[in-house]
Amino acid sequence: MTTFLGMPATAPRGVGQLRGDRTFPQAAHAALGDAQLRRNLRHATATIRSRSGRVIAELPDWQQLRAAGSALKADVMARLPQLLQQLEARVSEAGGVVHWAADAHEANAIVTDLVRRTGSDRVIKVKSMATQEIGLNEALEAAGITPVETDLAELIVQLGDDRPSHILVPAIHRNRSEIRDIFRRSMPGVDPDLTDDPPVLAAAARKYLRETFLSTTVAVSGANFAVAETGTLAVVESEGNGRMCLTLPDTLITVMGLEKVVPTWADLEVFLQLLPRSSTGERMNPYTSMWTGVTPGDGPQNFHLVLLDNGRSAVLADPVGRQALHCIRCSACLNVCPVYERTGGHAYGSVYPGPIGAVLSPQLTGVADNASLPYASSLCGACFDACPVKIDIPSLLVHLRNRAPHPRAERAMMRAAAYLMDRPRAYARAQRAAKLARIAGRRGRGLPPPLSGWTAGRDLPPLPEQTFRDWWARRARAAEEA
Amino acid sequence: MSSRELILGRVRAALRDRPRPGPVPREYRRTFPAADLDLLVDRLVDYRAEVHRVGEADIAATVARIVTGAVLVPEGLPAAWRPAGAVVDDRLAPDRIAAAAAVLTAAAVAVAETGTIVLDASPDQGRRIISLLPDVHVVVLRPAQVVASVSQALARLDPARPLTWISGPSATSDIELNRVEGVHGPRHLHVLLLDR
C-alpha cells in the first residue's frame, strides 16, 4: 500500500507511549498477581464512583447534558477543518502562535525548538495526556532539557521512575508508604524523617517545587478545551500547579490534540458541568484557568499552541470509530470497569488505559499494533453508562475486534461456521454430529488444537440434551398425534 | 506541503463520508431562579473555604482579624476595603508576592450551584500571580455578583480576559484519594460575602 500525502495516518512507531511491549493478556497476567495493586485500585475506584454518583445525582438535567455533550462532539468532528482554522485565527489575533504537528516526532521537534530558543534548559509541566502520548519528556531529555512534572501524582510517577496508570490519578497504584519511600529515595533535599501522612507528603512536594516554579521561564501544558469562536484555552486542575505553570513563566507552550476544540464560548457550559462531576466527583474542580492569547502585563508574554494529529485523522476516518475522539479524558469509564479495576492501567501498554484506551489506542496506532486491546473488556457496558459524552465503547470494541487480525485457524473456523449457518440442512447434520461426539464420551471441557487457546481461559458450555430443532420437531409431532 | 496543509488535508479526507450530525439538543437547564446565597455558602463551606458574611464597612477589620502579617492588594481595590498597612501590587517581584501573608481581592462572578468564584484580572482583582502565591486568599464578593449556574457565569464573563475559576483552596487527592488542602496554590480561602 502506498501512503499518499494528505491521507489519514496512524501514530508512528518508535516514539511516544501508545504501544506496550507486551500484549494485554501478558501484562494483565502479571498485574493480577499483585495483591497490593489490586487493593489500591479497588479502594480508589470505589471511592471515586461513590463520590461521582453523589454529585451527578444533584443535577436534575444530567441526561440532557450528556445528550448535548455527545451531539456537540459529533458536530465538532463533522466541522473539524473549519473549527481548527477558526481557532487558529482567533489565537493568532490574540497574540498567540499556532503550530501544526502531523505526528509525535514533529510535535516533539517543535516544542524542543521553542524551548531552545528561550535559552532555558528546564521546563515546568502541567499534567497532560497529549505530551505523554508523544513522549515529550524523553525527547526533551534527549535534547538536554529537563522536564519537571508539577502535578503531585505525575511527580510521584516521575520520581519513582514509573509510568502513570490512570488518566486522572496517575499514581493511583501507589499507596502512602510507597509514596513516602519514593520521596525519601528521589526527592532532593527531602526530610529523611518524612512520615506517610498525606498532608506531610503534599507539603514536601510543595516545598520541593516552589523554587522551581519561581525560577523556570518556560512551561508546557495540555488543554482540556479550546474555543474556536474566541481562541480561549482552558485547563482544569486541582492543586494550583497548573495555575503556577500557566501564570509564572515568560513562555507557555500548549500541546493539544485536534479533537479538543469546542465551537463556542457558551458550549463550555455543557463540558464544565460534565467533566468535574464525572472525573473527580466534584461539583467543580478547585481551579480552572482560561486564557486567550497573551495579556500584556499578566502571565506569559509568549504563547504557542501546538495542534497535534498523531493518528487522530486515522481515527476520524472510521465513521464508527471516530466517536472515540469525543473523549474528554474524565476517566469515568476506568473507574467503573471490572477489567481495569483488576489489572490497573499499566496492563494496557498505552498512556490511555481502561475502556477508552482499549478503543482509542488501537485506532491511533492502527489495530494491528494494539490487537489485544479490543479484547480487554467484558463488554458489560458499564463504561457506556458512565461516559458523560455517551461514547458507545462496547460497540466500538466489537467493531475493532472485527478489524483486528485473526489467526488463520480461527478465521477458517468462523468461515466454516458461517457456511453452515447459511445452510439449514448442513447445520442440522452438524448439530447431530456434535451430539454424537458428546455421546461418544469425549472427556474434558476444552477444545482441541488449534482452538485450545480459546478454552484456556473459558469453560466450553455443555451441549444441551436436545437441540432446539429436535425439540421443535418433537413438539410438532406431538401436536399432530393429539 | 506544510504540516498545516497536510493535517487539514488528512482531516478533510477522513470526513469524506460527509457526516451530518443532527442539531445539538439543548434541553438541559438554561434558565435559573435567582441565585441562592445560602446555597453558595453551603457549597463554599463544603469545599473548606471559610465564609464571613459582613457589611462593606467591616471588610478591613475582618481581614485584619483573619490575617496576621502583610496583606497584598491589587492597585484597583477600593481604598475603604484595605486593611492598615496593606501592600499594593505595583508590579512587585514574585518573591515579594510570595512573602505576603495574604492577598485581598474582589471577584468577577460566583456560581452558587458549584461554590465557584471567578476572577477576571480586573483592576480590583489584579494580576493572576497575586492570588496564586500567598498562602491565604481573601475574596470580597457582592451579592449581585452571584449567579445560580455555570452557564450564567459564562454569559457574564469576557473570554478575552485571563480567567481563574476557584472552588475552595488548592487541593489534591493524589495520595490514596485523601483530600489534602494546599499543594501549590493558597492553602486557605476566605470569602467575605457582603450584605445585600
XYZ file of C-alpha atoms in Angstrom:
678
model
C 0.000 0.000 0.000
C 1.282 3.451 -0.838
C 0.979 6.279 1.633
C -0.430 9.347 -0.027
C 0.273 12.751 1.418
C -2.886 14.143 2.877
C -4.390 10.757 3.636
C -5.298 9.972 7.268
C -2.307 8.449 9.050
C -1.787 6.497 12.273
C 0.683 7.445 15.007
C 4.267 6.472 14.100
C 6.152 3.657 15.822
C 9.262 4.161 17.905
C 8.116 7.344 19.632
C 5.689 8.121 22.431
C 3.656 5.847 24.624
C 0.779 4.320 22.724
C 2.162 0.792 22.367
C 3.074 -1.592 25.152
C 5.928 -4.071 24.872
C 3.582 -6.914 25.862
C 0.071 -7.892 24.847
C -2.754 -7.089 27.226
C -3.182 -10.705 28.406
C 0.538 -10.985 29.184
C 0.659 -7.690 31.092
C -2.652 -8.327 32.832
C -1.476 -11.729 33.975
C 1.447 -10.119 35.809
C -0.737 -7.354 37.293
C -3.319 -9.822 38.592
C -0.667 -11.378 40.811
C -0.023 -8.073 42.606
C -2.350 -8.053 45.627
C -1.206 -4.593 46.781
C -2.027 -3.106 43.392
C -5.483 -4.666 43.381
C -6.187 -3.376 46.906
C -5.079 0.167 45.988
C -7.152 0.126 42.822
C -10.271 -1.280 44.406
C -10.206 1.358 47.116
C -9.601 4.170 44.650
C -12.177 3.250 42.035
C -14.865 2.564 44.650
C -14.201 5.934 46.306
C -14.405 7.913 43.068
C -17.506 6.006 41.925
C -19.461 6.839 45.028
C -18.327 10.471 45.075
C -19.160 10.942 41.443
C -22.568 9.286 41.774
C -23.454 11.638 44.619
C -22.719 14.892 42.783
C -24.202 13.686 39.499
C -27.441 12.940 41.342
C -27.589 16.628 42.351
C -28.175 17.689 38.755
C -31.744 17.096 37.537
C -30.655 17.505 33.901
C -27.638 15.178 33.799
C -29.001 13.070 30.928
C -29.835 16.204 28.916
C -26.306 17.491 29.491
C -24.901 14.166 28.276
C -27.058 14.322 25.159
C -25.857 17.854 24.459
C -22.216 16.904 25.073
C -22.483 13.940 22.737
C -24.128 15.964 19.964
C -21.663 18.825 20.372
C -18.744 16.451 19.930
C -20.285 14.880 16.826
C -20.746 18.392 15.459
C -17.103 19.248 16.224
C -15.857 16.166 14.354
C -18.012 16.934 11.323
C -16.736 20.521 11.147
C -13.183 19.941 12.355
C -11.276 21.641 9.490
C -13.366 24.767 9.767
C -13.231 24.916 13.584
C -9.458 24.403 13.666
C -8.908 27.236 11.218
C -11.221 29.461 13.229
C -9.312 28.596 16.413
C -6.018 29.316 14.686
C -7.243 32.727 13.526
C -8.549 33.744 16.964
C -5.438 32.589 18.831
C -3.197 34.417 16.360
C -5.247 37.623 16.635
C -4.862 37.440 20.424
C -1.063 37.276 20.155
C -0.504 33.514 20.212
C 1.436 31.479 17.655
C -0.186 28.320 16.261
C 1.862 25.317 15.100
C 0.621 22.171 13.385
C 2.222 18.819 14.231
C 1.465 15.872 11.981
C 2.813 13.339 14.477
C 4.738 12.830 17.712
C 8.124 13.385 16.040
C 7.087 16.744 14.673
C 5.378 17.868 17.895
C 8.462 16.985 19.949
C 10.701 18.820 17.486
C 8.510 21.931 17.575
C 8.424 22.046 21.384
C 12.132 21.303 21.737
C 12.984 24.055 19.281
C 10.704 26.554 21.028
C 12.286 25.763 24.407
C 15.805 26.023 22.974
C 15.037 29.437 21.543
C 14.171 30.692 25.038
C 17.631 29.653 26.233
C 16.155 27.679 29.129
C 17.333 24.142 29.875
C 14.350 23.335 32.084
C 10.581 23.362 31.619
C 7.794 23.006 34.159
C 4.938 20.806 33.041
C 1.240 20.675 33.746
C -0.137 17.152 33.695
C -1.083 16.445 30.093
C -2.118 13.274 28.308
C -1.065 14.634 24.910
C 2.548 15.228 25.949
C 2.733 11.755 27.494
C 1.276 10.261 24.331
C 4.061 11.770 22.228
C 6.844 11.027 24.741
C 7.739 14.696 25.065
C 9.696 14.268 28.302
C 12.008 11.726 26.670
C 12.500 13.990 23.656
C 13.302 16.993 25.845
C 15.751 14.981 27.924
C 17.469 13.780 24.763
C 17.897 17.442 23.829
C 19.428 18.284 27.221
C 16.287 19.939 28.596
C 14.929 18.842 31.996
C 11.149 18.465 32.153
C 9.750 18.803 35.686
C 6.305 17.328 36.277
C 4.445 19.515 38.762
C 1.229 17.576 39.337
C 1.726 15.673 42.592
C 0.818 12.316 41.081
C 2.944 12.897 37.986
C 5.794 13.920 40.264
C 5.392 10.661 42.195
C 5.484 8.777 38.908
C 8.475 10.744 37.630
C 10.479 10.404 40.860
C 9.574 6.718 41.067
C 10.846 6.186 37.513
C 7.437 4.694 36.878
C 4.599 5.104 34.406
C 1.152 6.624 35.009
C -1.624 4.065 35.482
C -4.751 6.202 35.434
C -5.788 9.218 33.354
C -6.856 11.325 36.294
C -4.913 9.963 39.266
C -1.742 8.639 37.621
C -0.241 7.315 40.878
C -3.422 5.509 41.913
C -1.455 2.251 42.013
C 0.754 3.576 44.843
C -0.242 3.785 48.487
C 1.080 6.283 51.020
C 4.006 4.241 52.283
C 5.180 3.537 48.741
C 4.975 7.271 48.008
C 6.947 8.122 51.154
C 9.628 5.670 50.097
C 9.821 7.224 46.616
C 10.132 10.743 48.071
C 12.803 9.665 50.553
C 14.761 7.972 47.811
C 14.442 10.502 44.983
C 13.330 13.965 46.131
C 16.354 16.255 46.541
C 16.539 17.926 49.951
C 13.705 15.932 51.423
C 13.354 15.453 55.201
C 14.650 11.910 55.853
C 12.159 11.533 58.728
C 9.235 12.140 56.369
C 6.108 10.291 57.533
C 3.499 8.744 55.247
C 0.782 11.170 56.367
C -0.754 12.598 53.112
C -0.591 16.276 54.261
C 3.085 15.780 55.145
C 3.794 14.251 51.735
C 1.914 17.044 49.948
C 3.838 19.660 51.946
C 7.132 18.038 50.926
C 6.132 18.319 47.270
C 5.074 21.933 47.771
C 8.423 22.834 49.310
C 10.378 20.938 46.653
C 8.577 22.554 43.718
C 8.146 26.165 44.910
C 11.621 27.297 43.922
C 11.353 25.517 40.566
C 8.075 27.292 39.798
C 9.575 30.687 40.583
C 12.793 30.192 38.632
C 11.676 28.415 35.443
C 10.833 30.589 32.446
C 9.115 28.040 30.196
C 6.046 25.899 30.822
C 4.419 23.138 28.792
C 0.755 22.286 29.222
C -2.015 20.382 27.550
C -5.527 21.747 27.146
C -8.917 20.450 28.192
C -10.817 22.719 25.824
C -10.106 25.258 23.110
C -12.921 27.536 21.997
C -12.933 28.124 18.228
C -15.166 31.187 18.489
C -12.911 33.085 20.894
C -9.494 31.384 20.773
C -9.722 30.665 24.517
C -7.801 27.730 26.031
C -8.880 26.052 29.262
C -7.045 23.840 31.734
C -8.864 22.270 34.674
C -6.899 21.108 37.715
C -6.922 20.919 41.487
C -3.581 21.662 43.011
C -2.657 25.054 41.629
C 0.395 23.640 39.889
C -1.499 24.308 36.664
C -2.008 27.947 37.627
C 1.682 28.174 38.509
C 2.751 26.882 35.092
C 0.163 28.922 33.203
C 0.908 32.166 35.045
C 4.537 32.444 36.185
C 6.761 31.665 33.147
C 7.516 34.011 30.261
C 6.746 31.386 27.655
C 3.849 28.939 27.587
C 3.687 26.078 25.097
C 0.396 24.174 24.936
C 0.196 20.841 23.123
C -3.367 19.932 22.216
C -4.989 17.083 20.326
C -7.024 18.309 17.357
C -10.224 16.951 18.857
C -10.219 19.229 21.912
C -11.774 22.157 20.084
C -15.319 23.213 21.040
C -17.384 25.508 18.837
C -18.491 28.388 21.063
C -17.773 30.013 24.419
C -21.294 29.170 25.615
C -20.715 25.470 24.805
C -18.318 25.341 27.751
C -21.452 25.368 29.940
C -22.038 21.753 28.918
C -18.490 20.451 29.345
C -17.682 22.363 32.540
C -20.661 20.655 34.142
C -19.943 17.190 32.740
C -16.195 16.974 33.320
C -15.627 17.600 37.062
C -18.621 15.583 38.204
C -17.623 12.615 36.018
C -13.934 12.707 36.746
C -13.080 13.674 40.318
C -16.642 13.544 41.594
C -16.590 17.232 42.464
C -19.140 19.885 41.582
C -16.216 21.841 40.206
C -12.510 21.173 40.352
C -10.627 23.612 42.581
C -9.007 25.550 39.732
C -9.810 26.237 36.100
C -7.580 28.581 34.128
C -8.693 30.179 30.870
C -6.607 32.391 28.634
C -6.860 33.890 25.181
C -3.524 34.562 23.518
C -1.404 36.821 25.703
C -2.449 39.536 28.153
C 0.082 42.385 28.406
C 1.404 42.628 31.949
C -0.250 39.438 33.161
C 1.049 35.904 32.697
C 3.246 34.504 29.904
C 4.048 37.034 27.195
C 4.807 34.323 24.608
C 2.139 31.724 23.890
C 2.475 28.838 21.457
C -0.290 26.394 20.638
C 0.732 23.085 19.027
C -2.168 21.312 17.284
C -1.457 17.591 17.234
C -2.701 14.958 14.764
C -0.595 11.850 15.655
C -3.185 9.352 14.450
C -6.304 11.366 15.132
C -7.072 11.791 11.440
C -6.962 7.999 11.100
C -9.457 7.662 13.955
C -11.639 10.285 12.321
C -11.612 8.367 9.040
C -13.604 5.499 10.564
C -17.262 6.600 10.712
C -17.914 4.157 13.584
C -14.621 4.566 15.415
C -14.411 8.343 15.298
C -16.611 8.751 18.360
C -13.587 7.716 20.440
C -12.370 11.267 19.706
C -15.321 12.623 21.680
C -13.495 11.620 24.873
C -12.966 14.477 27.346
C -10.488 12.396 29.428
C -12.634 12.297 32.555
C -11.718 8.645 33.263
C -15.217 7.716 34.455
C -15.017 4.589 32.265
C -11.880 3.422 34.085
C -13.496 3.726 37.478
C -16.474 1.527 36.586
C -14.593 -1.080 34.550
C -14.258 -4.531 36.168
C -11.271 -5.283 33.946
C -9.412 -2.048 34.757
C -10.137 -2.489 38.465
C -8.325 -5.802 38.462
C -5.455 -5.176 36.061
C -4.669 -1.484 36.562
C -3.566 0.919 33.879
C -0.110 -0.421 33.053
C -1.559 -3.570 31.517
C -2.985 -1.514 28.650
C 0.523 -0.587 27.475
C -0.593 2.858 26.319
C -0.961 6.156 28.197
C -4.689 5.736 27.577
C -5.785 2.874 29.838
C -9.164 1.404 30.630
C -12.129 1.084 28.279
C -11.439 4.311 26.387
C -7.815 3.259 25.971
C -8.944 -0.095 24.627
C -10.710 1.687 21.759
C -8.586 4.799 21.345
C -5.067 3.324 21.377
C -5.687 0.663 18.673
C -7.209 3.288 16.417
C -4.403 5.800 16.924
C -1.736 3.175 16.194
C -3.619 1.002 13.731
C -5.382 -2.058 15.144
C -2.557 -4.451 14.266
C -0.211 -2.685 16.734
C -2.617 -2.992 19.647
C -4.598 -6.034 18.556
C -5.191 -7.429 22.043
C -6.733 -4.261 23.463
C -10.230 -4.562 21.930
C -10.466 -7.833 23.866
C -9.533 -6.205 27.194
C -13.180 -5.950 28.167
C -16.096 -7.980 29.435
C -18.459 -5.944 27.208
C -20.593 -5.345 30.300
C -21.470 -1.837 29.144
C -20.778 -0.008 32.421
C -18.392 2.310 30.569
C -21.119 3.383 28.133
C -23.455 4.230 31.017
C -20.746 6.197 32.809
C -19.458 8.166 29.826
C -20.513 11.827 30.120
C -20.490 12.223 26.328
C -22.123 8.841 25.668
C -19.323 7.137 23.738
C -20.619 3.657 22.885
C -17.424 1.894 23.937
C -18.862 -1.678 23.873
C -19.943 -1.299 20.238
C -16.567 0.198 19.382
C -14.814 -2.769 20.997
C -16.798 -5.212 18.883
C -16.212 -3.082 15.796
C -12.455 -3.105 16.427
C -12.395 -6.841 17.152
C -13.668 -7.301 13.637
C -10.831 -5.187 12.312
C -8.150 -6.932 14.354
C -6.096 -9.591 12.580
C -7.324 -13.076 13.478
C -5.310 -16.333 13.483
C -5.752 -18.411 10.339
C -7.392 -21.323 12.191
C -9.915 -19.020 13.834
C -10.711 -17.345 10.526
C -11.176 -20.762 8.891
C -13.453 -21.909 11.683
C -15.562 -18.776 11.534
C -15.861 -19.123 7.768
C -16.956 -22.737 8.236
C -19.484 -21.688 10.860
C -20.852 -19.013 8.562
C -21.137 -21.581 5.752
C -23.042 -23.984 7.974
C -25.360 -21.351 9.392
C -26.261 -20.275 5.889
C -27.358 -23.852 5.048
C -30.069 -25.251 7.354
C -29.708 -28.906 6.378
C -25.963 -28.957 6.740
C -26.339 -27.156 10.068
C -28.763 -29.809 11.362
C -26.356 -32.545 10.320
C -23.509 -30.786 12.106
C -25.558 -30.500 15.274
C -26.276 -34.226 15.199
C -22.588 -34.868 14.699
C -21.716 -32.714 17.709
C -24.217 -34.612 19.809
C -22.765 -37.925 18.691
C -19.328 -36.653 19.673
C -20.646 -35.992 23.167
C -22.321 -39.373 23.438
C -19.096 -40.896 22.255
C -17.792 -39.705 25.600
C -15.130 -37.091 24.932
C -13.838 -36.032 28.345
C -12.674 -32.561 29.384
C -14.113 -29.174 28.682
C -11.548 -27.765 26.273
C -11.410 -27.584 22.508
C -8.729 -29.474 20.595
C -5.862 -27.529 18.986
C -5.698 -25.141 17.165
C -8.718 -23.814 19.082
C -7.472 -24.811 22.518
C -6.388 -21.210 23.282
C -9.989 -20.100 23.295
C -10.906 -22.538 26.042
C -7.741 -21.988 28.084
C -9.473 -19.223 29.998
C -13.102 -20.170 29.397
C -15.343 -23.139 30.078
C -16.905 -24.614 26.995
C -20.659 -24.553 27.574
C -22.132 -28.051 27.782
C -24.160 -29.064 24.756
C -27.879 -29.261 25.561
C -29.521 -32.696 25.809
C -31.768 -31.729 22.976
C -31.302 -29.204 20.173
C -33.991 -26.623 19.500
C -34.635 -28.270 16.170
C -35.219 -31.666 17.799
C -37.481 -30.101 20.389
C -39.466 -28.246 17.747
C -39.850 -31.301 15.553
C -40.961 -33.447 18.502
C -43.403 -30.768 19.621
C -44.901 -30.585 16.135
C -45.242 -34.388 16.021
C -46.855 -34.439 19.465
C -49.362 -31.807 18.350
C -50.196 -33.855 15.269
C -50.726 -37.035 17.271
C -53.002 -35.204 19.764
C 3.371 20.780 1.721
C 3.249 22.426 5.137
C 2.129 20.381 8.130
C -0.874 22.648 8.364
C -1.984 21.752 4.837
C -1.077 18.104 5.404
C -3.177 17.841 8.554
C -6.138 19.783 7.195
C -5.970 17.585 4.079
C -5.947 14.432 6.195
C -8.882 15.645 8.261
C -10.859 16.535 5.146
C -10.052 13.136 3.646
C -11.191 11.474 6.868
C -14.557 13.205 6.554
C -15.228 12.029 3.017
C -18.431 10.377 4.200
C -19.689 13.906 4.949
C -21.180 13.222 8.372
C -24.233 15.322 9.084
C -24.927 15.203 12.804
C -28.311 16.418 13.961
C -28.836 19.666 15.860
C -27.456 19.853 19.396
C -30.314 19.160 21.837
C -30.316 21.980 24.384
C -32.876 20.533 26.752
C -30.650 20.924 29.784
C -31.482 23.712 32.228
C -30.841 27.085 30.643
C -32.996 29.338 32.795
C -32.491 29.559 36.513
C -34.135 31.170 39.504
C -32.309 33.951 41.347
C -29.025 32.846 42.865
C -29.384 31.298 46.312
C -26.755 32.862 48.584
C -27.267 30.235 51.261
C -26.567 27.521 48.705
C -23.370 29.317 47.711
C -22.277 29.472 51.348
C -23.088 25.797 51.824
C -21.046 24.833 48.737
C -18.111 27.053 49.729
C -18.008 25.572 53.209
C -18.261 22.076 51.757
C -15.077 22.877 49.829
C -13.426 24.035 53.060
C -13.482 27.713 52.269
C -14.315 29.949 55.222
C -17.234 32.295 54.691
C -17.777 35.562 56.575
C -20.999 37.473 55.988
C -20.120 41.101 56.664
C -21.071 44.668 55.759
C -18.879 46.616 53.354
C -17.703 48.839 56.211
C -16.334 45.820 58.091
C -14.082 44.432 55.342
C -10.787 45.908 56.518
C -11.420 44.947 60.142
C -12.434 41.399 59.201
C -9.305 40.932 57.107
C -7.178 42.230 59.971
C -8.814 39.665 62.238
C -8.184 36.755 59.813
C -4.633 37.624 58.814
C -1.574 38.416 60.829
C 1.135 39.823 58.600
C 1.375 41.711 55.346
C -1.754 41.834 53.183
C -1.209 42.311 49.479
C -3.860 44.175 47.480
C -4.275 44.957 43.763
C -3.964 48.575 42.701
C -7.644 48.890 41.874
C -9.002 47.588 45.178
C -11.366 50.152 46.789
C -9.432 52.186 49.367
C -12.066 51.612 52.036
C -11.530 47.837 51.877
C -7.789 47.924 52.527
C -6.565 46.922 55.955
C -3.994 49.180 57.591
C -0.514 48.608 56.206
C -1.713 46.845 53.046
C 0.985 46.340 50.396
C -0.100 47.432 46.917
C 0.965 45.278 43.970
C 2.678 47.838 41.767
C 4.432 45.159 39.680
C 6.110 43.511 42.650
C 8.630 40.748 42.016
C 7.336 37.177 42.562
C 9.359 36.652 45.746
C 7.786 39.772 47.295
C 4.343 38.452 46.385
C 5.120 35.030 47.784
C 6.326 36.627 51.017
C 2.955 38.287 51.711
C 0.883 36.572 54.394
C -2.319 37.043 52.423
C -3.878 38.674 49.389
C -7.189 40.529 49.333
C -9.079 40.793 46.052
C -12.524 41.415 44.648
C -14.121 38.913 42.263
C -15.961 38.983 38.930
C -18.642 36.300 39.322
C -19.566 33.467 41.681
C -21.582 30.309 40.966
C -23.919 29.210 43.754
C -24.536 25.686 42.472
C -20.851 24.760 42.457
C -19.352 27.095 45.067
C -17.066 28.673 42.491
C -15.572 32.171 42.433
C -14.207 33.582 39.186
C -11.527 36.243 38.935
C -11.098 38.084 35.637
C -7.993 40.190 36.418
C -9.921 43.461 36.569
C -8.137 46.271 38.474
C -9.824 45.289 41.775
C -8.569 41.693 41.330
C -5.128 42.300 39.910
C -2.704 40.092 38.038
C -3.217 36.340 38.286
C 0.055 35.883 40.159
C -1.064 37.785 43.261
C -3.910 35.391 44.084
C -1.646 32.413 43.499
C 1.499 32.723 45.614
C 0.358 33.939 49.062
C -0.841 31.236 51.421
C -4.148 32.948 52.244
C -6.588 34.370 49.691
C -9.383 36.621 50.938
C -12.058 37.368 48.336
C -14.741 40.015 48.673
C -17.967 39.096 46.948
C -21.015 41.265 46.350
C -24.408 39.504 46.279
C -25.105 40.942 42.828
C -22.092 39.031 41.505
C -23.546 35.673 42.467
C -25.331 33.667 39.765
C -27.039 30.305 40.060
C -25.236 28.294 37.389
C -22.095 27.747 35.360
C -23.883 28.839 32.176
C -24.903 32.162 33.718
C -21.333 32.743 34.845
C -20.007 32.138 31.324
C -22.552 34.599 29.939
C -21.256 37.308 32.288
C -17.569 36.735 31.630
C -15.365 38.187 28.906
C -13.297 35.374 27.353
C -10.672 37.861 26.220
C -9.607 38.366 29.852
C -7.487 35.814 31.731
C -9.938 33.915 33.945
C -9.306 31.930 37.109
C -12.142 29.788 38.434
C -11.621 28.947 42.107
C -13.572 26.319 44.049
C -12.129 26.098 47.529
C -8.451 26.200 48.383
C -5.795 24.295 46.453
C -6.339 20.577 46.945
C -5.008 17.223 45.878
C -6.459 13.749 46.082
C -3.455 12.002 44.630
C -2.453 10.087 47.753
C -4.955 7.290 48.298
C -7.664 9.784 47.298
C -7.406 11.627 50.606
C -8.226 15.261 50.039
C -5.301 17.407 51.198
C -5.589 21.197 51.090
C -2.785 23.374 49.827
C -0.380 21.724 47.497
C 0.711 24.664 45.395
C -1.936 27.372 45.495
C -3.268 29.178 48.583
C -3.888 26.809 51.482
C -6.724 28.920 52.867
C -9.598 30.618 51.081
C -11.758 33.139 52.937
C -14.831 34.603 51.276
C -16.277 37.855 52.600
C -19.848 37.810 51.335
C -21.274 41.312 51.648
C -24.789 42.066 52.860
C -27.392 42.835 50.257
